[in-house]
Each structure stands twice: as structure tokens, then as C-alpha cells.
Amino acid sequence: MENNQLKNILTKIGEVNPEYTLEKQVYKNGELIKYIDNPSEKVQLMAVNEHPGSIRFIQNPSEKVQLAAVEKYPYSIEYIKNPTEKVQLAAVKKNSYLIQFIDNPSEEVQLVAVEKNPYSIQFIKNPTQRVQLAAVKKDACLIRDIDNPSEEVKQLVLSKGYKI
């Protein structure tokens, strides 16, 4: 059955019995939000609270909706296009490896990820020198996961007795 057919059936059911409108059913099955045109923030929140992955069906969710999804299930960051820095931080604080799903994370987000788990540096493209230093201070062998480490980072690693 095609999406439009299913949407039409669900809409008709809601017209016949108002207790079964799509908006009222989202709290039971968050993925139904994909059949609602321009859902309100309240409906979006119901959807992500019931099924955080349903955020992938919401166009331009507010920061509040993004945070609700990430707080409930951090891996939902993967479905959020251009998450705010606050949302990015919430995700990497729960699991530093989630930085791999964030395009161009800020230096602060990178630092939080590396401070939580220095091995997350392997998922950061072009980490800043500060982030590189934070990682190799915790484990010098992580220099192998850094493309073009800075001279300062190389010197720190060598001073720890690690061969480059």
C-alpha cells in the first residue's frame, strides 16, 4: 500500500471517529507523523517521545523537538539535519562516538567528545590543534588517528616516549 493511500485511509477513519485522528494516534505510534502535513510542535514532541527515530519524518524540527529526541535516544542525532550546538552537545555527552553523525561539529563539541572518550577523535575530520592535544594527552597512540597532526602535537607525543 502506498503512503498516500494509507494517509487517506487514516484520515477518513479520523473523520468518522474523531478519537482516531492522526494527531491523536501519534502518541501511540510516533511514525504516523510522516502522514501529517505541517504538524504542530506539540504533535512533533508527542511523536519523538513515543518513537525518537520519527524525527526523521519532521522537516525543520525546533531545537526543543531535537533535544527531546536526542535525550530519549541519542542515536536519533543521525536523523537530524543541521542540529544546533546544544543538541550536538547533548548527543556527544551521552555517547562521544555519536560525533561521527555530526557534520562540522564546533570545537567545543569536538572537545567534549574527546574529553569523554579520546578514541572518538577517529571520527573527527580536521580536528583543531586543541582537540588533537586533548586526545594525545590522554593517549599518545591516538596520533595515528589524526591526519596532519600539528608540530606541537608531534612534540607532545615524542615527549611521552611514543615513536611517530
CSV table of C-alpha atoms in Angstrom, one decimal:
chain,number,residue,atom,x,y,z
A,1,MET,CA,0.0,0.0,0.0
A,2,GLU,CA,1.4,3.4,-0.9
A,3,ASN,CA,1.9,6.2,1.6
A,4,ASN,CA,-0.8,8.4,0.1
A,5,GLN,CA,-3.4,5.6,0.2
A,6,LEU,CA,-2.6,4.8,3.9
A,7,LYS,CA,-2.7,8.5,4.7
A,8,ASN,CA,-6.1,8.8,3.1
A,9,ILE,CA,-7.4,5.8,5.0
A,10,LEU,CA,-6.2,7.1,8.3
A,11,THR,CA,-7.6,10.5,7.6
A,12,LYS,CA,-11.0,9.0,6.7
A,13,ILE,CA,-11.0,7.0,9.9
A,14,GLY,CA,-10.3,10.2,11.9
A,15,GLU,CA,-13.2,11.9,10.1
A,16,VAL,CA,-15.6,9.1,11.0
A,17,ASN,CA,-14.4,8.8,14.6
A,18,PRO,CA,-12.6,11.9,15.9
A,19,GLU,CA,-10.9,9.9,18.6
A,20,TYR,CA,-8.8,8.3,15.9
A,21,THR,CA,-7.4,11.3,14.1
A,22,LEU,CA,-3.8,11.1,13.1
A,23,GLU,CA,-2.8,13.7,15.7
A,24,LYS,CA,-4.3,11.7,18.5
A,25,GLN,CA,-2.7,8.4,17.3
A,26,VAL,CA,0.8,9.9,17.1
A,27,TYR,CA,1.2,9.4,20.8
A,28,LYS,CA,0.8,5.6,20.3
A,29,ASN,CA,2.8,5.3,17.1
A,30,GLY,CA,5.3,8.2,16.6
A,31,GLU,CA,6.0,7.2,13.0
A,32,LEU,CA,2.5,8.2,12.0
A,33,ILE,CA,3.8,11.8,12.0
A,34,LYS,CA,5.0,11.2,8.4
A,35,TYR,CA,1.4,11.4,7.3
A,36,ILE,CA,0.7,14.7,8.9
A,37,ASP,CA,1.3,17.9,6.9
A,38,ASN,CA,2.9,20.6,9.0
A,39,PRO,CA,2.5,19.0,12.4
A,40,SER,CA,2.5,21.4,15.4
A,41,GLU,CA,5.4,21.3,17.8
A,42,LYS,CA,3.1,19.6,20.3
A,43,VAL,CA,2.4,16.8,17.9
A,44,GLN,CA,6.1,16.6,17.0
A,45,LEU,CA,7.0,16.3,20.6
A,46,MET,CA,4.5,13.5,21.1
A,47,ALA,CA,5.9,11.7,18.1
A,48,VAL,CA,9.6,11.8,19.3
A,49,ASN,CA,8.7,11.0,22.8
A,50,GLU,CA,6.9,7.9,21.6
A,51,HIS,CA,9.5,7.0,18.9
A,52,PRO,CA,12.6,9.2,18.8
A,53,GLY,CA,13.5,8.0,15.4
A,54,SER,CA,10.4,9.5,14.0
A,55,ILE,CA,12.3,12.8,13.9
A,56,ARG,CA,13.5,11.8,10.5
A,57,PHE,CA,10.0,12.5,9.2
A,58,ILE,CA,9.9,16.0,10.6
A,59,GLN,CA,11.1,18.8,8.4
A,60,ASN,CA,13.0,21.5,10.3
A,61,PRO,CA,12.2,20.4,13.9
A,62,SER,CA,12.7,23.0,16.5
A,63,GLU,CA,15.6,22.8,19.0
A,64,LYS,CA,13.1,21.7,21.6
A,65,VAL,CA,12.0,18.7,19.4
A,66,GLN,CA,15.6,17.9,18.5
A,67,LEU,CA,16.6,17.8,22.2
A,68,ALA,CA,13.6,15.7,23.1
A,69,ALA,CA,14.6,13.1,20.5
A,70,VAL,CA,18.3,13.1,21.5
A,71,GLU,CA,17.5,12.9,25.2
A,72,LYS,CA,15.3,9.9,24.7
A,73,TYR,CA,17.5,8.2,22.2
A,74,PRO,CA,20.9,9.8,21.5
A,75,TYR,CA,21.3,7.9,18.2
A,76,SER,CA,18.4,10.0,16.7
A,77,ILE,CA,21.1,12.7,16.1
A,78,GLU,CA,21.8,10.7,12.9
A,79,TYR,CA,18.4,11.8,11.5
A,80,ILE,CA,18.7,15.5,12.3
A,81,LYS,CA,20.0,17.8,9.6
A,82,ASN,CA,22.0,20.7,11.0
A,83,PRO,CA,21.4,20.0,14.7
A,84,THR,CA,22.0,23.0,16.9
A,85,GLU,CA,25.2,23.1,19.0
A,86,LYS,CA,23.1,22.5,22.1
A,87,VAL,CA,21.7,19.3,20.5
A,88,GLN,CA,25.1,18.2,19.4
A,89,LEU,CA,26.5,18.6,22.9
A,90,ALA,CA,23.6,16.6,24.4
A,91,ALA,CA,24.3,13.8,22.0
A,92,VAL,CA,28.1,13.6,22.5
A,93,LYS,CA,27.7,13.9,26.2
A,94,LYS,CA,25.7,10.7,26.2
A,95,ASN,CA,27.9,8.9,23.7
A,96,SER,CA,31.1,10.5,22.3
A,97,TYR,CA,31.1,8.3,19.2
A,98,LEU,CA,27.9,10.0,18.0
A,99,ILE,CA,30.2,12.8,16.8
A,100,GLN,CA,30.5,10.7,13.6
A,101,PHE,CA,26.9,11.7,12.7
A,102,ILE,CA,27.5,15.4,13.0
A,103,ASP,CA,28.8,17.4,10.0
A,104,ASN,CA,31.2,20.1,11.0
A,105,PRO,CA,30.9,19.9,14.8
A,106,SER,CA,32.2,23.0,16.6
A,107,GLU,CA,35.5,22.9,18.6
A,108,GLU,CA,33.5,22.8,21.8
A,109,VAL,CA,31.6,19.7,20.6
A,110,GLN,CA,34.8,18.1,19.5
A,111,LEU,CA,36.4,18.8,22.9
A,112,VAL,CA,33.5,17.4,24.8
A,113,ALA,CA,33.6,14.2,22.7
A,114,VAL,CA,37.4,13.8,23.1
A,115,GLU,CA,37.3,14.6,26.8
A,116,LYS,CA,34.6,11.9,27.3
A,117,ASN,CA,36.4,9.4,25.2
A,118,PRO,CA,39.7,10.3,23.4
A,119,TYR,CA,39.2,7.5,20.9
A,120,SER,CA,36.3,9.5,19.4
A,121,ILE,CA,38.9,11.6,17.6
A,122,GLN,CA,38.9,9.0,14.9
A,123,PHE,CA,35.5,10.3,13.8
A,124,ILE,CA,36.5,14.0,13.7
A,125,LYS,CA,37.6,15.4,10.4
A,126,ASN,CA,40.2,18.1,10.7
A,127,PRO,CA,40.3,18.4,14.5
A,128,THR,CA,41.7,21.6,15.8
A,129,GLN,CA,45.1,21.6,17.5
A,130,ARG,CA,43.3,22.0,20.8
A,131,VAL,CA,41.3,18.9,20.2
A,132,GLN,CA,44.4,17.0,18.9
A,133,LEU,CA,46.3,17.9,22.1
A,134,ALA,CA,43.4,16.9,24.3
A,135,ALA,CA,43.3,13.4,22.7
A,136,VAL,CA,47.0,12.7,22.7
A,137,LYS,CA,47.4,13.9,26.3
A,138,LYS,CA,45.1,11.1,27.2
A,139,ASP,CA,46.7,8.5,24.9
A,140,ALA,CA,49.7,9.3,22.7
A,141,CYS,CA,49.0,6.5,20.3
A,142,LEU,CA,45.9,8.4,19.1
A,143,ILE,CA,48.2,10.4,16.9
A,144,ARG,CA,47.7,7.6,14.4
A,145,ASP,CA,44.1,8.7,14.0
A,146,ILE,CA,45.0,12.3,13.3
A,147,ASP,CA,45.7,13.4,9.7
A,148,ASN,CA,48.4,16.0,9.6
A,149,PRO,CA,49.0,16.5,13.3
A,150,SER,CA,50.4,19.8,14.3
A,151,GLU,CA,54.1,20.2,15.3
A,152,GLU,CA,53.1,20.8,18.9
A,153,VAL,CA,51.1,17.6,18.9
A,154,LYS,CA,54.0,15.7,17.4
A,155,GLN,CA,56.4,17.1,20.1
A,156,LEU,CA,54.0,16.2,22.9
A,157,VAL,CA,53.7,12.6,21.6
A,158,LEU,CA,57.5,12.3,21.2
A,159,SER,CA,58.0,13.7,24.8
A,160,LYS,CA,55.8,10.9,26.1
A,161,GLY,CA,58.2,8.4,24.5
A,162,TYR,CA,55.9,7.3,21.7
A,163,LYS,CA,57.5,6.9,18.3
A,164,ILE,CA,55.9,8.5,15.3
